[in-house]
Amino acid sequence: MGKILIDCDPGIDDSLALMLAISSPELEIAGITTVSGNVPAQMGGENARKVLKQMNRMDIPIYIGEKVPLSKPYVDAMDTHGRDGLGESFLPAVPGEFPEKHAVDFLEESLEREKMSILALGPMTNLARLFKRRPDLIDQVEELVSMGGSFKSHGNCSPVAEYNYWCDPEAAAFCYEQFAQAGRKIHMIGLDVTRRIVLTPNLLSYMERLDPETGAFIRKITGFYLDFHWEYEGIIGCVINDPLAAAYLVDHSFCCGFDSYTAVETEGICRGQTVVDSMNFWKKAPNSHVLIETDPKEFMYFFLSRVLKKKDGGQWNKEELSLLETLVQG
Ligand code: BDR
Ligand code: CA
């Protein structure tokens, strides 16, 4: 796989996805761009920097992007991710300036130079701005993997809508339409699949036993998220959406799905809903590959073996992580 660009809104699960992407030698991260979503774009950049520091990868550049959605008023998700976007861990700020260059300019220059894949983990505002300006650059996108929407499951911020597409439905709708026009497909990792990935207190304890430092960092940023899930969804554990998209980018066999035409509703009670024409009523060429199934145990094995460090510097193997068999839900 060539270079990738990560567009995100860190965000607790975005941070876990960054950790996984950074720990995956298959992915060469050309840059991280932030967009207002879970938290304002600037705070997202500051959080990404905290993750890069934890991972000793301060060399990866971070560019701050769009501050508000294309036309809807901006609504953050700090109720879910905490006032600092990292589960109210209030980790110390990492000093330093961000480059002057806007995220959309960076994305444009990068794709002009060479083909790259994009891992989109937040609202699609930066990407919509980019493709409005340069629709031709869609051909330079190797693959666009977007965490957002849902095929058949209920939403997480309305009965039908998932947050990333609900937050900026015009941006998501535009990207899907543009990909249709270009004859390309967006890989849509929606809530149908990401809901299967639950980080439980037992898994957290296991991680801390295996790698106390990384485990403690993950515990610090996910505690608030666990409380939120107990209060609003009645589950003991937290759904971590974005890391599955990173895993899928590394290896498509982590999820399976089907090709279809997808549209995004922008108004009314269905705002942000992905309307997936799985029965081909519209007779339109597919503009999406809709992922609907995953294997949580395989994912957790992959996540732990990649993100957790081993004392001898090697990589964890399946036998060493065999306890996962009993710890992973689903
Ligand atoms: C998505 O919205 C955000 O809260 C998460 O970071 C994820 O990208 C899930 O709906
Ligand atoms: Ca996100």
JSON list of C-alpha atoms in Angstrom, two decimals, residues 126-278:
[
{"chain": "A", "resi": 126, "resn": "ASN", "atom": "CA", "xyz": [-12.58, 18.85, 4.43]},
{"chain": "A", "resi": 127, "resn": "LEU", "atom": "CA", "xyz": [-13.07, 16.26, 1.71]},
{"chain": "A", "resi": 128, "resn": "ALA", "atom": "CA", "xyz": [-16.16, 17.96, 0.29]},
{"chain": "A", "resi": 129, "resn": "ARG", "atom": "CA", "xyz": [-14.28, 21.29, 0.17]},
{"chain": "A", "resi": 130, "resn": "LEU", "atom": "CA", "xyz": [-11.42, 19.55, -1.60]},
{"chain": "A", "resi": 131, "resn": "PHE", "atom": "CA", "xyz": [-13.58, 17.83, -4.22]},
{"chain": "A", "resi": 132, "resn": "LYS", "atom": "CA", "xyz": [-15.67, 20.97, -4.79]},
{"chain": "A", "resi": 133, "resn": "ARG", "atom": "CA", "xyz": [-12.47, 22.76, -5.67]},
{"chain": "A", "resi": 134, "resn": "ARG", "atom": "CA", "xyz": [-10.78, 19.86, -7.47]},
{"chain": "A", "resi": 135, "resn": "PRO", "atom": "CA", "xyz": [-13.21, 17.12, -8.57]},
{"chain": "A", "resi": 136, "resn": "ASP", "atom": "CA", "xyz": [-10.41, 15.77, -10.80]},
{"chain": "A", "resi": 137, "resn": "LEU", "atom": "CA", "xyz": [-8.45, 14.72, -7.71]},
{"chain": "A", "resi": 138, "resn": "ILE", "atom": "CA", "xyz": [-10.91, 11.89, -7.02]},
{"chain": "A", "resi": 139, "resn": "ASP", "atom": "CA", "xyz": [-8.91, 9.96, -9.60]},
{"chain": "A", "resi": 140, "resn": "GLN", "atom": "CA", "xyz": [-5.83, 10.44, -7.44]},
{"chain": "A", "resi": 141, "resn": "VAL", "atom": "CA", "xyz": [-7.52, 8.78, -4.46]},
{"chain": "A", "resi": 142, "resn": "GLU", "atom": "CA", "xyz": [-6.41, 5.19, -4.30]},
{"chain": "A", "resi": 143, "resn": "GLU", "atom": "CA", "xyz": [-9.15, 4.28, -1.82]},
{"chain": "A", "resi": 144, "resn": "LEU", "atom": "CA", "xyz": [-11.44, 6.35, 0.37]},
{"chain": "A", "resi": 145, "resn": "VAL", "atom": "CA", "xyz": [-12.45, 4.51, 3.53]},
{"chain": "A", "resi": 146, "resn": "SER", "atom": "CA", "xyz": [-15.03, 6.47, 5.47]},
{"chain": "A", "resi": 147, "resn": "MET", "atom": "CA", "xyz": [-16.34, 5.65, 8.93]},
{"chain": "A", "resi": 148, "resn": "GLY", "atom": "CA", "xyz": [-19.91, 6.87, 8.78]},
{"chain": "A", "resi": 149, "resn": "GLY", "atom": "CA", "xyz": [-23.54, 6.09, 8.10]},
{"chain": "A", "resi": 150, "resn": "SER", "atom": "CA", "xyz": [-25.22, 2.77, 8.62]},
{"chain": "A", "resi": 151, "resn": "PHE", "atom": "CA", "xyz": [-26.97, 0.27, 6.39]},
{"chain": "A", "resi": 152, "resn": "LYS", "atom": "CA", "xyz": [-29.64, -1.35, 8.56]},
{"chain": "A", "resi": 153, "resn": "SER", "atom": "CA", "xyz": [-28.87, -0.44, 12.14]},
{"chain": "A", "resi": 154, "resn": "HIS", "atom": "CA", "xyz": [-30.21, 2.54, 14.05]},
{"chain": "A", "resi": 155, "resn": "GLY", "atom": "CA", "xyz": [-28.18, 5.71, 14.34]},
{"chain": "A", "resi": 156, "resn": "ASN", "atom": "CA", "xyz": [-26.23, 7.13, 17.26]},
{"chain": "A", "resi": 157, "resn": "CYS", "atom": "CA", "xyz": [-27.54, 10.68, 17.17]},
{"chain": "A", "resi": 158, "resn": "SER", "atom": "CA", "xyz": [-31.02, 10.17, 15.70]},
{"chain": "A", "resi": 159, "resn": "PRO", "atom": "CA", "xyz": [-33.10, 7.07, 15.01]},
{"chain": "A", "resi": 160, "resn": "VAL", "atom": "CA", "xyz": [-31.51, 6.84, 11.57]},
{"chain": "A", "resi": 161, "resn": "ALA", "atom": "CA", "xyz": [-28.31, 8.88, 11.52]},
{"chain": "A", "resi": 162, "resn": "GLU", "atom": "CA", "xyz": [-24.71, 8.27, 12.48]},
{"chain": "A", "resi": 163, "resn": "TYR", "atom": "CA", "xyz": [-22.80, 11.28, 13.87]},
{"chain": "A", "resi": 164, "resn": "ASN", "atom": "CA", "xyz": [-20.18, 11.91, 11.13]},
{"chain": "A", "resi": 165, "resn": "TYR", "atom": "CA", "xyz": [-22.76, 12.12, 8.36]},
{"chain": "A", "resi": 166, "resn": "TRP", "atom": "CA", "xyz": [-25.37, 13.77, 10.60]},
{"chain": "A", "resi": 167, "resn": "CYS", "atom": "CA", "xyz": [-22.92, 16.51, 11.60]},
{"chain": "A", "resi": 168, "resn": "ASP", "atom": "CA", "xyz": [-22.28, 17.56, 7.99]},
{"chain": "A", "resi": 169, "resn": "PRO", "atom": "CA", "xyz": [-24.81, 15.79, 5.79]},
{"chain": "A", "resi": 170, "resn": "GLU", "atom": "CA", "xyz": [-24.23, 18.11, 2.82]},
{"chain": "A", "resi": 171, "resn": "ALA", "atom": "CA", "xyz": [-20.53, 17.19, 2.83]},
{"chain": "A", "resi": 172, "resn": "ALA", "atom": "CA", "xyz": [-21.21, 13.45, 2.97]},
{"chain": "A", "resi": 173, "resn": "ALA", "atom": "CA", "xyz": [-23.94, 13.71, 0.31]},
{"chain": "A", "resi": 174, "resn": "PHE", "atom": "CA", "xyz": [-21.60, 15.69, -1.95]},
{"chain": "A", "resi": 175, "resn": "CYS", "atom": "CA", "xyz": [-18.73, 13.19, -1.62]},
{"chain": "A", "resi": 176, "resn": "TYR", "atom": "CA", "xyz": [-21.00, 10.23, -2.45]},
{"chain": "A", "resi": 177, "resn": "GLU", "atom": "CA", "xyz": [-22.46, 12.12, -5.45]},
{"chain": "A", "resi": 178, "resn": "GLN", "atom": "CA", "xyz": [-19.01, 13.11, -6.72]},
{"chain": "A", "resi": 179, "resn": "PHE", "atom": "CA", "xyz": [-17.75, 9.56, -6.40]},
{"chain": "A", "resi": 180, "resn": "ALA", "atom": "CA", "xyz": [-20.81, 8.41, -8.37]},
{"chain": "A", "resi": 181, "resn": "GLN", "atom": "CA", "xyz": [-20.00, 10.90, -11.11]},
{"chain": "A", "resi": 182, "resn": "ALA", "atom": "CA", "xyz": [-16.40, 9.77, -11.19]},
{"chain": "A", "resi": 183, "resn": "GLY", "atom": "CA", "xyz": [-17.45, 6.11, -11.36]},
{"chain": "A", "resi": 184, "resn": "ARG", "atom": "CA", "xyz": [-15.67, 5.41, -8.07]},
{"chain": "A", "resi": 185, "resn": "LYS", "atom": "CA", "xyz": [-16.71, 3.80, -4.79]},
{"chain": "A", "resi": 186, "resn": "ILE", "atom": "CA", "xyz": [-16.38, 4.97, -1.18]},
{"chain": "A", "resi": 187, "resn": "HIS", "atom": "CA", "xyz": [-15.77, 2.17, 1.31]},
{"chain": "A", "resi": 188, "resn": "MET", "atom": "CA", "xyz": [-18.44, 2.88, 3.92]},
{"chain": "A", "resi": 189, "resn": "ILE", "atom": "CA", "xyz": [-17.77, 1.46, 7.36]},
{"chain": "A", "resi": 190, "resn": "GLY", "atom": "CA", "xyz": [-21.01, 2.25, 9.14]},
{"chain": "A", "resi": 191, "resn": "LEU", "atom": "CA", "xyz": [-22.48, 1.53, 12.53]},
{"chain": "A", "resi": 192, "resn": "ASP", "atom": "CA", "xyz": [-23.68, -1.91, 11.41]},
{"chain": "A", "resi": 193, "resn": "VAL", "atom": "CA", "xyz": [-20.11, -3.12, 11.69]},
{"chain": "A", "resi": 194, "resn": "THR", "atom": "CA", "xyz": [-18.41, -0.76, 14.12]},
{"chain": "A", "resi": 195, "resn": "ARG", "atom": "CA", "xyz": [-21.03, -1.45, 16.83]},
{"chain": "A", "resi": 196, "resn": "ARG", "atom": "CA", "xyz": [-19.60, -4.95, 17.06]},
{"chain": "A", "resi": 197, "resn": "ILE", "atom": "CA", "xyz": [-16.30, -3.59, 18.35]},
{"chain": "A", "resi": 198, "resn": "VAL", "atom": "CA", "xyz": [-16.67, -3.10, 22.08]},
{"chain": "A", "resi": 199, "resn": "LEU", "atom": "CA", "xyz": [-13.80, -2.29, 24.39]},
{"chain": "A", "resi": 200, "resn": "THR", "atom": "CA", "xyz": [-14.78, -3.77, 27.76]},
{"chain": "A", "resi": 201, "resn": "PRO", "atom": "CA", "xyz": [-13.24, -3.19, 31.22]},
{"chain": "A", "resi": 202, "resn": "ASN", "atom": "CA", "xyz": [-11.82, -6.75, 31.06]},
{"chain": "A", "resi": 203, "resn": "LEU", "atom": "CA", "xyz": [-10.08, -6.01, 27.78]},
{"chain": "A", "resi": 204, "resn": "LEU", "atom": "CA", "xyz": [-8.69, -2.80, 29.24]},
{"chain": "A", "resi": 205, "resn": "SER", "atom": "CA", "xyz": [-7.27, -4.69, 32.22]},
{"chain": "A", "resi": 206, "resn": "TYR", "atom": "CA", "xyz": [-5.76, -7.28, 29.89]},
{"chain": "A", "resi": 207, "resn": "MET", "atom": "CA", "xyz": [-4.07, -4.56, 27.86]},
{"chain": "A", "resi": 208, "resn": "GLU", "atom": "CA", "xyz": [-2.65, -2.99, 31.01]},
{"chain": "A", "resi": 209, "resn": "ARG", "atom": "CA", "xyz": [-1.21, -6.35, 32.07]},
{"chain": "A", "resi": 210, "resn": "LEU", "atom": "CA", "xyz": [0.42, -6.87, 28.68]},
{"chain": "A", "resi": 211, "resn": "ASP", "atom": "CA", "xyz": [1.78, -3.35, 28.21]},
{"chain": "A", "resi": 212, "resn": "PRO", "atom": "CA", "xyz": [1.30, -1.18, 31.32]},
{"chain": "A", "resi": 213, "resn": "GLU", "atom": "CA", "xyz": [2.30, 2.08, 29.63]},
{"chain": "A", "resi": 214, "resn": "THR", "atom": "CA", "xyz": [0.10, 1.87, 26.54]},
{"chain": "A", "resi": 215, "resn": "GLY", "atom": "CA", "xyz": [-2.67, 0.22, 28.54]},
{"chain": "A", "resi": 216, "resn": "ALA", "atom": "CA", "xyz": [-2.67, 3.09, 31.04]},
{"chain": "A", "resi": 217, "resn": "PHE", "atom": "CA", "xyz": [-2.86, 5.65, 28.21]},
{"chain": "A", "resi": 218, "resn": "ILE", "atom": "CA", "xyz": [-5.84, 3.85, 26.66]},
{"chain": "A", "resi": 219, "resn": "ARG", "atom": "CA", "xyz": [-7.54, 3.57, 30.05]},
{"chain": "A", "resi": 220, "resn": "LYS", "atom": "CA", "xyz": [-7.04, 7.29, 30.68]},
{"chain": "A", "resi": 221, "resn": "ILE", "atom": "CA", "xyz": [-8.71, 8.33, 27.45]},
{"chain": "A", "resi": 222, "resn": "THR", "atom": "CA", "xyz": [-11.55, 5.77, 27.45]},
{"chain": "A", "resi": 223, "resn": "GLY", "atom": "CA", "xyz": [-12.89, 5.95, 31.04]},
{"chain": "A", "resi": 224, "resn": "PHE", "atom": "CA", "xyz": [-15.34, 8.75, 30.23]},
{"chain": "A", "resi": 225, "resn": "TYR", "atom": "CA", "xyz": [-16.47, 6.90, 27.09]},
{"chain": "A", "resi": 226, "resn": "LEU", "atom": "CA", "xyz": [-17.27, 3.79, 29.15]},
{"chain": "A", "resi": 227, "resn": "ASP", "atom": "CA", "xyz": [-19.39, 5.84, 31.54]},
{"chain": "A", "resi": 228, "resn": "PHE", "atom": "CA", "xyz": [-21.20, 7.45, 28.59]},
{"chain": "A", "resi": 229, "resn": "HIS", "atom": "CA", "xyz": [-22.03, 4.06, 27.07]},
{"chain": "A", "resi": 230, "resn": "TRP", "atom": "CA", "xyz": [-23.35, 2.74, 30.37]},
{"chain": "A", "resi": 231, "resn": "GLU", "atom": "CA", "xyz": [-25.56, 5.79, 30.84]},
{"chain": "A", "resi": 232, "resn": "TYR", "atom": "CA", "xyz": [-26.95, 6.02, 27.29]},
{"chain": "A", "resi": 233, "resn": "GLU", "atom": "CA", "xyz": [-26.70, 2.52, 25.84]},
{"chain": "A", "resi": 234, "resn": "GLY", "atom": "CA", "xyz": [-26.69, 0.30, 28.94]},
{"chain": "A", "resi": 235, "resn": "ILE", "atom": "CA", "xyz": [-23.54, -1.56, 27.93]},
{"chain": "A", "resi": 236, "resn": "ILE", "atom": "CA", "xyz": [-20.45, -2.23, 30.03]},
{"chain": "A", "resi": 237, "resn": "GLY", "atom": "CA", "xyz": [-17.76, -1.16, 27.61]},
{"chain": "A", "resi": 238, "resn": "CYS", "atom": "CA", "xyz": [-17.45, 1.37, 24.83]},
{"chain": "A", "resi": 239, "resn": "VAL", "atom": "CA", "xyz": [-17.98, 1.05, 21.10]},
{"chain": "A", "resi": 240, "resn": "ILE", "atom": "CA", "xyz": [-14.81, 2.05, 19.29]},
{"chain": "A", "resi": 241, "resn": "ASN", "atom": "CA", "xyz": [-15.82, 2.85, 15.73]},
{"chain": "A", "resi": 242, "resn": "ASP", "atom": "CA", "xyz": [-12.83, 4.41, 14.00]},
{"chain": "A", "resi": 243, "resn": "PRO", "atom": "CA", "xyz": [-10.09, 1.77, 14.60]},
{"chain": "A", "resi": 244, "resn": "LEU", "atom": "CA", "xyz": [-12.05, -0.77, 12.55]},
{"chain": "A", "resi": 245, "resn": "ALA", "atom": "CA", "xyz": [-11.80, 1.55, 9.54]},
{"chain": "A", "resi": 246, "resn": "ALA", "atom": "CA", "xyz": [-8.01, 1.67, 10.01]},
{"chain": "A", "resi": 247, "resn": "ALA", "atom": "CA", "xyz": [-7.84, -2.13, 10.26]},
{"chain": "A", "resi": 248, "resn": "TYR", "atom": "CA", "xyz": [-9.96, -2.45, 7.12]},
{"chain": "A", "resi": 249, "resn": "LEU", "atom": "CA", "xyz": [-7.64, -0.13, 5.22]},
{"chain": "A", "resi": 250, "resn": "VAL", "atom": "CA", "xyz": [-4.71, -2.39, 6.13]},
{"chain": "A", "resi": 251, "resn": "ASP", "atom": "CA", "xyz": [-6.57, -5.58, 5.30]},
{"chain": "A", "resi": 252, "resn": "HIS", "atom": "CA", "xyz": [-9.97, -5.65, 3.60]},
{"chain": "A", "resi": 253, "resn": "SER", "atom": "CA", "xyz": [-10.70, -9.11, 4.96]},
{"chain": "A", "resi": 254, "resn": "PHE", "atom": "CA", "xyz": [-11.57, -7.54, 8.34]},
{"chain": "A", "resi": 255, "resn": "CYS", "atom": "CA", "xyz": [-15.02, -6.61, 7.02]},
{"chain": "A", "resi": 256, "resn": "CYS", "atom": "CA", "xyz": [-17.29, -7.83, 4.29]},
{"chain": "A", "resi": 257, "resn": "GLY", "atom": "CA", "xyz": [-20.08, -6.14, 2.44]},
{"chain": "A", "resi": 258, "resn": "PHE", "atom": "CA", "xyz": [-21.49, -5.38, -0.99]},
{"chain": "A", "resi": 259, "resn": "ASP", "atom": "CA", "xyz": [-21.44, -2.72, -3.71]},
{"chain": "A", "resi": 260, "resn": "SER", "atom": "CA", "xyz": [-24.40, -0.38, -3.92]},
{"chain": "A", "resi": 261, "resn": "TYR", "atom": "CA", "xyz": [-25.53, 3.12, -4.76]},
{"chain": "A", "resi": 262, "resn": "THR", "atom": "CA", "xyz": [-25.69, 5.21, -1.58]},
{"chain": "A", "resi": 263, "resn": "ALA", "atom": "CA", "xyz": [-27.25, 8.64, -1.09]},
{"chain": "A", "resi": 264, "resn": "VAL", "atom": "CA", "xyz": [-27.18, 10.77, 2.06]},
{"chain": "A", "resi": 265, "resn": "GLU", "atom": "CA", "xyz": [-30.30, 12.63, 3.19]},
{"chain": "A", "resi": 266, "resn": "THR", "atom": "CA", "xyz": [-29.55, 16.20, 4.20]},
{"chain": "A", "resi": 267, "resn": "GLU", "atom": "CA", "xyz": [-32.83, 17.53, 5.69]},
{"chain": "A", "resi": 268, "resn": "GLY", "atom": "CA", "xyz": [-35.65, 16.82, 8.11]},
{"chain": "A", "resi": 269, "resn": "ILE", "atom": "CA", "xyz": [-36.03, 13.93, 10.50]},
{"chain": "A", "resi": 270, "resn": "CYS", "atom": "CA", "xyz": [-33.84, 11.71, 8.29]},
{"chain": "A", "resi": 271, "resn": "ARG", "atom": "CA", "xyz": [-30.93, 14.19, 8.20]},
{"chain": "A", "resi": 272, "resn": "GLY", "atom": "CA", "xyz": [-27.65, 12.30, 7.82]},
{"chain": "A", "resi": 273, "resn": "GLN", "atom": "CA", "xyz": [-29.26, 8.95, 6.99]},
{"chain": "A", "resi": 274, "resn": "THR", "atom": "CA", "xyz": [-27.45, 6.81, 4.44]},
{"chain": "A", "resi": 275, "resn": "VAL", "atom": "CA", "xyz": [-29.97, 5.49, 1.95]},
{"chain": "A", "resi": 276, "resn": "VAL", "atom": "CA", "xyz": [-28.35, 2.37, 0.54]},
{"chain": "A", "resi": 277, "resn": "ASP", "atom": "CA", "xyz": [-30.06, 1.06, -2.59]},
{"chain": "A", "resi": 278, "resn": "SER", "atom": "CA", "xyz": [-29.21, -2.57, -1.87]}
]
